[in-house]
PDB file of C-alpha atoms in Angstrom:
ATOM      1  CA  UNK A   1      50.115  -7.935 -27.471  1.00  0.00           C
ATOM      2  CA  UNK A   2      50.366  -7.340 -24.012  1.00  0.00           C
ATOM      3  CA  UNK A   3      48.579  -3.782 -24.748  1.00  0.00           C
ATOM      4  CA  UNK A   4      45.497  -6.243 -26.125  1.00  0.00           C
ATOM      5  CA  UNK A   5      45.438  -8.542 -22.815  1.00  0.00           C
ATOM      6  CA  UNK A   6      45.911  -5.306 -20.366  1.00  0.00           C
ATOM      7  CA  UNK A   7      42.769  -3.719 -22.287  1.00  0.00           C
ATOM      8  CA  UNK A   8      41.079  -6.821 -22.124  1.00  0.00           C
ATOM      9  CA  UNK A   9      41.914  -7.311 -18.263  1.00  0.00           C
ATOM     10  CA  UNK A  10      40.297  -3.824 -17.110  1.00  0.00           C
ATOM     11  CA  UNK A  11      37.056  -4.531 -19.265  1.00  0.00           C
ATOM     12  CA  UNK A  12      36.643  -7.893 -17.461  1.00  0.00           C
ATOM     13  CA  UNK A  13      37.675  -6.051 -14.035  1.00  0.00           C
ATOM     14  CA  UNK A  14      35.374  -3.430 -14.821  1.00  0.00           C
ATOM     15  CA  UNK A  15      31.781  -5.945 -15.721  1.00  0.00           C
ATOM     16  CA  UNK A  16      32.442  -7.644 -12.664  1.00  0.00           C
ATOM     17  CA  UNK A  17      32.476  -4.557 -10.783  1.00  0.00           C
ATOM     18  CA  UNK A  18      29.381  -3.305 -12.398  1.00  0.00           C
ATOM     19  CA  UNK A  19      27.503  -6.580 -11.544  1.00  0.00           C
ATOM     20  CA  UNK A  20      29.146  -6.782  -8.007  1.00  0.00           C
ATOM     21  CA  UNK A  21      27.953  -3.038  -7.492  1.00  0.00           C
ATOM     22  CA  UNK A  22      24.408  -3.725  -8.925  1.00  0.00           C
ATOM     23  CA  UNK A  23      23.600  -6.958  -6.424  1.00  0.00           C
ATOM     24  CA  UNK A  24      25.048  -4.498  -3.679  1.00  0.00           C
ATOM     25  CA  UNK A  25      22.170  -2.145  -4.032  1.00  0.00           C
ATOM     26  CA  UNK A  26      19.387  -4.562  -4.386  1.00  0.00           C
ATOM     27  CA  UNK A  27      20.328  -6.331  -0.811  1.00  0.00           C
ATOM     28  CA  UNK A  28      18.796  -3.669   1.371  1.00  0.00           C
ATOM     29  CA  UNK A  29      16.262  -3.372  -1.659  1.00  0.00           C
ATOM     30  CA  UNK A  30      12.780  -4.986   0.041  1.00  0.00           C
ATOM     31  CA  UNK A  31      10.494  -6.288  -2.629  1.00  0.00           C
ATOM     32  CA  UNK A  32       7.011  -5.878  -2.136  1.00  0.00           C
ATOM     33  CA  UNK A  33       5.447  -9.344  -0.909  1.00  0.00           C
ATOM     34  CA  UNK A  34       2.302 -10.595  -3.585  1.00  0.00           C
ATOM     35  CA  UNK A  35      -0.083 -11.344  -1.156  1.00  0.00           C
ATOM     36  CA  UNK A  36      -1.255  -9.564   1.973  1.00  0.00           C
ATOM     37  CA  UNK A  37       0.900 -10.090   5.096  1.00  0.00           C
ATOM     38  CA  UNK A  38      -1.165 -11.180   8.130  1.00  0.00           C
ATOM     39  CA  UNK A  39      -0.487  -8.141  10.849  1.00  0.00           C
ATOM     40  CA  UNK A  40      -2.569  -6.454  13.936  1.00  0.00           C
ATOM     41  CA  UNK A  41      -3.021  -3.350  14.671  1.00  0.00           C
ATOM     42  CA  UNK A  42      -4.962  -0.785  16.268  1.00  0.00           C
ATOM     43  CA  UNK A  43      -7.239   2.040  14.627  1.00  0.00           C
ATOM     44  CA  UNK A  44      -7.865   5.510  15.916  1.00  0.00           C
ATOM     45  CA  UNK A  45     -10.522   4.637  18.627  1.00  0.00           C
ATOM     46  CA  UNK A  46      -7.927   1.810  20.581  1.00  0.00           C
ATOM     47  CA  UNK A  47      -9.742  -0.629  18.739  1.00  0.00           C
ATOM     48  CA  UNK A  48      -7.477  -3.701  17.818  1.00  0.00           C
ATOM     49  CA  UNK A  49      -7.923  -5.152  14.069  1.00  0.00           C
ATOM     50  CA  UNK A  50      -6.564  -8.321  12.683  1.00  0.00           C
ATOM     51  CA  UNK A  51      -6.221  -8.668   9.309  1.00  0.00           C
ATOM     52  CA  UNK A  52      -6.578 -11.845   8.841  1.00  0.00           C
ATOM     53  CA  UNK A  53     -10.356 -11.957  10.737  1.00  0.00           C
ATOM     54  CA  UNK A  54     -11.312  -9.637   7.255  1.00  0.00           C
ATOM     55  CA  UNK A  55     -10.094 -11.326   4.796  1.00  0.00           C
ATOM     56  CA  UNK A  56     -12.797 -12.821   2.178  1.00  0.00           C
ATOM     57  CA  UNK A  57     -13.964  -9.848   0.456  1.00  0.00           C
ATOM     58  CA  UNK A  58     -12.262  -7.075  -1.516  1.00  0.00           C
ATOM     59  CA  UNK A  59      -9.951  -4.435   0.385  1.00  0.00           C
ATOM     60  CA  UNK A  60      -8.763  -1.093  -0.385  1.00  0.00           C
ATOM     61  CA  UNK A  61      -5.575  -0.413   1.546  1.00  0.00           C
ATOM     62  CA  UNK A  62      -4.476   3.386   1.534  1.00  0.00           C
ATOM     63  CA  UNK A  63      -0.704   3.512   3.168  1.00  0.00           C
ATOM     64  CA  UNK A  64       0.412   7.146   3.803  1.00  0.00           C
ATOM     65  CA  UNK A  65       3.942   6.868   5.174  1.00  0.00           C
ATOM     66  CA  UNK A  66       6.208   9.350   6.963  1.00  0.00           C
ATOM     67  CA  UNK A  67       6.756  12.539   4.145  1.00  0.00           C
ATOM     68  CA  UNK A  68       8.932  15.286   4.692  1.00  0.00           C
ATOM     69  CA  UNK A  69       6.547  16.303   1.681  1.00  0.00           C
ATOM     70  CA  UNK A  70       3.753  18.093   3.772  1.00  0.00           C
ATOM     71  CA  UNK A  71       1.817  19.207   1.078  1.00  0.00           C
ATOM     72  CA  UNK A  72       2.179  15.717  -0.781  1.00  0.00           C
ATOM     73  CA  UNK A  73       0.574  13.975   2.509  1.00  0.00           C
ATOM     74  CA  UNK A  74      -2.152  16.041   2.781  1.00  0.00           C
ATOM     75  CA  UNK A  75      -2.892  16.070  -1.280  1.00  0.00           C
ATOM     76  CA  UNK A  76      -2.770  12.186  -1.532  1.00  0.00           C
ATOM     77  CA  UNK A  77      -4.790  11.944   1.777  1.00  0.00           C
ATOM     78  CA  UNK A  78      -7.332  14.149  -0.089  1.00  0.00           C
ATOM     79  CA  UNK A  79      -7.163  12.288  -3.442  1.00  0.00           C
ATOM     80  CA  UNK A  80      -7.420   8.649  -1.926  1.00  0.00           C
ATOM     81  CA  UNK A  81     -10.808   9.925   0.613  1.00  0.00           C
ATOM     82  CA  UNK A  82     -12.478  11.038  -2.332  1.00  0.00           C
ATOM     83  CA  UNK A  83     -11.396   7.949  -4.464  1.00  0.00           C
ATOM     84  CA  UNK A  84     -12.181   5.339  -1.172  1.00  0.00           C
ATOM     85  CA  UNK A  85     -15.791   7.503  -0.900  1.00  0.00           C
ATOM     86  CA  UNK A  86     -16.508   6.941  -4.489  1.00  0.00           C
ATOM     87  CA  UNK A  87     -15.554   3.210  -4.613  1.00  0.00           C
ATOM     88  CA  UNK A  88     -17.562   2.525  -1.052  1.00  0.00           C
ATOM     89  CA  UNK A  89     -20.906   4.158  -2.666  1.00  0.00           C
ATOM     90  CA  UNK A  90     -20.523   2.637  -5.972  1.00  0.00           C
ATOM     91  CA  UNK A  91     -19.610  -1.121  -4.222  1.00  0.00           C
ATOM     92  CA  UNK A  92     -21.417  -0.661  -1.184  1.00  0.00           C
ATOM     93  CA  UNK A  93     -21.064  -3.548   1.642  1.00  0.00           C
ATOM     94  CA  UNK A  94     -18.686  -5.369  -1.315  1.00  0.00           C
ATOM     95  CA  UNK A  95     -15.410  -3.849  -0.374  1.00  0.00           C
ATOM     96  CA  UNK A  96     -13.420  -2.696   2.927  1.00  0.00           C
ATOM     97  CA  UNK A  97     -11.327   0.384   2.569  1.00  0.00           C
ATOM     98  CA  UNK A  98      -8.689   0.836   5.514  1.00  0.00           C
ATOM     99  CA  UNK A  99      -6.149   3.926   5.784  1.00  0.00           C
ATOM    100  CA  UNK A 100      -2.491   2.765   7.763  1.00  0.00           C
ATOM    101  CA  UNK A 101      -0.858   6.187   8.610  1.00  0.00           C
ATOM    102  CA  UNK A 102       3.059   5.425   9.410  1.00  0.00           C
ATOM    103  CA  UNK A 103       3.718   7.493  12.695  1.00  0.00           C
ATOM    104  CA  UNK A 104       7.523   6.563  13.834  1.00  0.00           C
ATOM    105  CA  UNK A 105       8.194  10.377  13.397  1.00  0.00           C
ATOM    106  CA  UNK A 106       5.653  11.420  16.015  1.00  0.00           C
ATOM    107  CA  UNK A 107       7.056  13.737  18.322  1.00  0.00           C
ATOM    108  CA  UNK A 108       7.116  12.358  21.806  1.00  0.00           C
ATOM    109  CA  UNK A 109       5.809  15.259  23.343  1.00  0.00           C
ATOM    110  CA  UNK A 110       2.624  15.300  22.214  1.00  0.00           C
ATOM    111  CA  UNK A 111       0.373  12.354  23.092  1.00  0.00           C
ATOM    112  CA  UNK A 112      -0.942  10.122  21.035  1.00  0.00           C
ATOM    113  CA  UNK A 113      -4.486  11.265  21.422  1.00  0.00           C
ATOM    114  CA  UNK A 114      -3.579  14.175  19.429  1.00  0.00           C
ATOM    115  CA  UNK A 115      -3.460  12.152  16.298  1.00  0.00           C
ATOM    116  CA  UNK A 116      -6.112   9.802  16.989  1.00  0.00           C
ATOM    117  CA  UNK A 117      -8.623  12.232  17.193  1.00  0.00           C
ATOM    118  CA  UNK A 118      -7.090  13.635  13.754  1.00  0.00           C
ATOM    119  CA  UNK A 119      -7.888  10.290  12.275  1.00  0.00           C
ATOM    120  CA  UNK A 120     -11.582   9.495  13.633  1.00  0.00           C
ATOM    121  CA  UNK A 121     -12.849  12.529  11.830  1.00  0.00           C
ATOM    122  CA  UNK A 122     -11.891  10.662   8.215  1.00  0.00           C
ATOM    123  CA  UNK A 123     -14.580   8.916   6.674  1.00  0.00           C
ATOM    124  CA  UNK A 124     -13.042   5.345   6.949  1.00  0.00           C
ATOM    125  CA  UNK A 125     -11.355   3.098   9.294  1.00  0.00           C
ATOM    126  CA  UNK A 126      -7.530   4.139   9.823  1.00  0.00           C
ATOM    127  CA  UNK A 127      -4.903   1.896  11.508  1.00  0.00           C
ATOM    128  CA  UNK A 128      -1.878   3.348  13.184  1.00  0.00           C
ATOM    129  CA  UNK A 129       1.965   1.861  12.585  1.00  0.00           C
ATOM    130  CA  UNK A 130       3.832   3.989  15.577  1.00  0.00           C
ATOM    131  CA  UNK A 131       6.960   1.632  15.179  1.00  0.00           C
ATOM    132  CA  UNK A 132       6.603   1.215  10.883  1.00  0.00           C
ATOM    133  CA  UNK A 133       6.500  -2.251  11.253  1.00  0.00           C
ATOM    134  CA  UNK A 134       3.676  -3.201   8.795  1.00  0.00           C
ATOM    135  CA  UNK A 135       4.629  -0.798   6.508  1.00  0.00           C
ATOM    136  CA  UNK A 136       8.305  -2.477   6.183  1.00  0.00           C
ATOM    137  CA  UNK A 137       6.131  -6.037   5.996  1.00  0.00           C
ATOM    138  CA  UNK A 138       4.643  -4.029   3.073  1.00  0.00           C
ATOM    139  CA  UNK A 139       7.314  -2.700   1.574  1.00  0.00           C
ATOM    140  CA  UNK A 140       6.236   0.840   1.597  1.00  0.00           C
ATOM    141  CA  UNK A 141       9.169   3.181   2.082  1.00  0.00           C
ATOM    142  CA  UNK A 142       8.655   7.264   1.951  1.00  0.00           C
ATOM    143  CA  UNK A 143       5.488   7.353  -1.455  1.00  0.00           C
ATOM    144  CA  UNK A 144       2.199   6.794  -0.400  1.00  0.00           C
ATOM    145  CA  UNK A 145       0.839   3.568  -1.949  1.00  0.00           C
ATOM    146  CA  UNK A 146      -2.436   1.883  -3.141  1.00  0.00           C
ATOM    147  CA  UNK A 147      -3.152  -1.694  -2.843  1.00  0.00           C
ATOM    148  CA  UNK A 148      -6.481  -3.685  -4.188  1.00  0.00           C
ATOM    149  CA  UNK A 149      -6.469  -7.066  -2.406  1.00  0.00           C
ATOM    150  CA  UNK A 150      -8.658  -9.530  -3.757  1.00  0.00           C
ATOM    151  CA  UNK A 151     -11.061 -12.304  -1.777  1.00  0.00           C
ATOM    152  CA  UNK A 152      -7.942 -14.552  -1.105  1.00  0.00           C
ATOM    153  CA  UNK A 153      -5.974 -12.103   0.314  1.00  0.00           C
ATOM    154  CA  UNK A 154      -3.575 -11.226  -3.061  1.00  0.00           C
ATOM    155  CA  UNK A 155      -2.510  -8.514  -3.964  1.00  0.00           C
ATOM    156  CA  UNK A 156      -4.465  -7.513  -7.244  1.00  0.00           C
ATOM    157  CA  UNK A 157      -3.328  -4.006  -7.715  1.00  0.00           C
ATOM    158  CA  UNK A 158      -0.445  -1.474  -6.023  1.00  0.00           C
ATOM    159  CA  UNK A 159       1.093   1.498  -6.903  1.00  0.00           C
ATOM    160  CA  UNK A 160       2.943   4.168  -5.440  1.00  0.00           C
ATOM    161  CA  UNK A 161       1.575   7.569  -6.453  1.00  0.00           C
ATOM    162  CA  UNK A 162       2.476  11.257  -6.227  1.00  0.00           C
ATOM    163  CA  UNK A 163      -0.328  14.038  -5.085  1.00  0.00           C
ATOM    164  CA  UNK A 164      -1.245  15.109  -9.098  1.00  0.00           C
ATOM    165  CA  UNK A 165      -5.171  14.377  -8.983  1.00  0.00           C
ATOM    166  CA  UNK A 166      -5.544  13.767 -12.429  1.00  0.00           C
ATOM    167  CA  UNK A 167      -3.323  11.141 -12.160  1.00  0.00           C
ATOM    168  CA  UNK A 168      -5.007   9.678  -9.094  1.00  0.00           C
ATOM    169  CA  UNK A 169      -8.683   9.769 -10.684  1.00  0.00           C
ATOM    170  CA  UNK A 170      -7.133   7.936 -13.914  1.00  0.00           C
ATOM    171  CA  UNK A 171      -5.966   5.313 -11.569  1.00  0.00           C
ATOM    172  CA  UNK A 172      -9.407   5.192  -9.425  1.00  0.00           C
ATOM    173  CA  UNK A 173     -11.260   4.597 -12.386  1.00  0.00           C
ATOM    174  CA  UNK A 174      -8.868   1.364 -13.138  1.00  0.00           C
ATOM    175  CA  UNK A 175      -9.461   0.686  -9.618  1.00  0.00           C
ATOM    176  CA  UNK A 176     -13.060   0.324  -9.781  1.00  0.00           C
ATOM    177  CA  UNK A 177     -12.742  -1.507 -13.189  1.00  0.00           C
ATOM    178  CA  UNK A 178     -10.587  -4.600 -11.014  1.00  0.00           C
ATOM    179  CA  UNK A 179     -12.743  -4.399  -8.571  1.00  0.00           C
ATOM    180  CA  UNK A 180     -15.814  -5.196 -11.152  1.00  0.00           C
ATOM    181  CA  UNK A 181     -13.758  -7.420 -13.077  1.00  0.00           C
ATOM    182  CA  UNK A 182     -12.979  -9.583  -9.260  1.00  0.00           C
ATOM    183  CA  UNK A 183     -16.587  -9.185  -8.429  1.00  0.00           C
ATOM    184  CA  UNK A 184     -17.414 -10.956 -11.823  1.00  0.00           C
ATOM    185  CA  UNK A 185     -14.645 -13.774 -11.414  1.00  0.00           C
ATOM    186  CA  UNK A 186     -15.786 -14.568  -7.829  1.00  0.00           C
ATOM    187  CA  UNK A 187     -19.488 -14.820  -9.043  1.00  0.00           C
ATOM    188  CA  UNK A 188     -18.291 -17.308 -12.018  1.00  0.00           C
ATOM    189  CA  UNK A 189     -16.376 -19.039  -9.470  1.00  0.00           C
ATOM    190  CA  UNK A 190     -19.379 -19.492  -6.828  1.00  0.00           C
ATOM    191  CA  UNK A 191     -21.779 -20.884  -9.607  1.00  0.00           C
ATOM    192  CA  UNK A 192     -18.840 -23.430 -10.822  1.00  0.00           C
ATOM    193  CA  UNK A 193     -19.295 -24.428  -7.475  1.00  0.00           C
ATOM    194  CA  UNK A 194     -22.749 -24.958  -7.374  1.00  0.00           C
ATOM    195  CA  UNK A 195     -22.855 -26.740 -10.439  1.00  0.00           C
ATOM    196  CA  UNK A 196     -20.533 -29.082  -9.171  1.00  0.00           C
ATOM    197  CA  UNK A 197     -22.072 -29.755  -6.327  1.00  0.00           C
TER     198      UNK A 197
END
């Protein structure tokens, strides 16, 4: 009998410890937020940019954190200008693609102009995060990540994505499918409101 309660004893010990354990590693966990998180920052040329001031139409965000993974950065920064080109001279003046580049690893000998004048030569807008606040805001940790953002400033579509191109054109394409598909919506929307007016 007492053989029965001990056995039963360590099972209960041990599912408490399991669930104890598993809400200890989701509290430094950061879950991503659903809609865009107002924030200011500065692009490549000094020039400061509010979010907030462009919300209203459709935004591509590209976030390319800190990588150890060299060849990863510079793969996914590939992958995501050709994707952003594509999408700009399909949607035209419809859509605003940004890049954020994460620089709290930037060695603080060089100056700063160094990397700016890295940036200006890509073919849209960049914002720098020297101290990785935005991208904590954003929940973006060491993966480079995607996000669609709609009219109303939610987020539509993210995902965090490795440097396989296949993979990345796959998810362009489904990219430029929500973008149609928010285009429509907001159209349907706009003559609801003219009808009711």
């Amino acid at each position: 009998m007492t053989r029965i309660v001990r056995a039963s004893a360590l099972v209960v010990v041990n599912l408490l410890l399991m669930v104890v354990f598993s809400f200890a590693g989701q509290e430094g966990r950061t879950v991503p937020p659903d809609s865009v998180v107002d924030f200011t920052l500065k692009d490549a040329n000094k020039k400061e940019f509010r979010l907030a001031e462009h919300l209203g139409q459709i935004m591509i965000l590209s976030f390319i954190p800190n990588t150890k993974n060299k060849t990863l950065g510079a793969r996914w920064l590939e992958n995501s200008r050709f994707c952003v080109q594509k999408l700009k001279s399909k949607f035209n003046g419809d859509i605003m693609a940004l890049g954020l580049k994460e620089m709290t690893d930037f060695p603080m000998f060089l100056p700063r102009s160094f990397i700016r004048a890295k940036l200006r030569k890509e073919p849209f807008p960049y914002l720098i995060d020297w101290e990785g606040k935005v991208f904590a805001q954003f929940a973006v940790q060491s993966t480079p990540v995607l996000m669609v953002v709609d009219a109303g400033g939610k987020i539509v579509y993210r995902q965090e994505l490795t440097a396989d191109t296949d993979r990345f054109n796959a998810l362009c394409t489904q990219i430029e499918a929500l973008i149609e598909q928010q285009q429509r919506s907001e159209k349907k929307a706009a003559s609801r409101e003219e009808e009711n007016e």
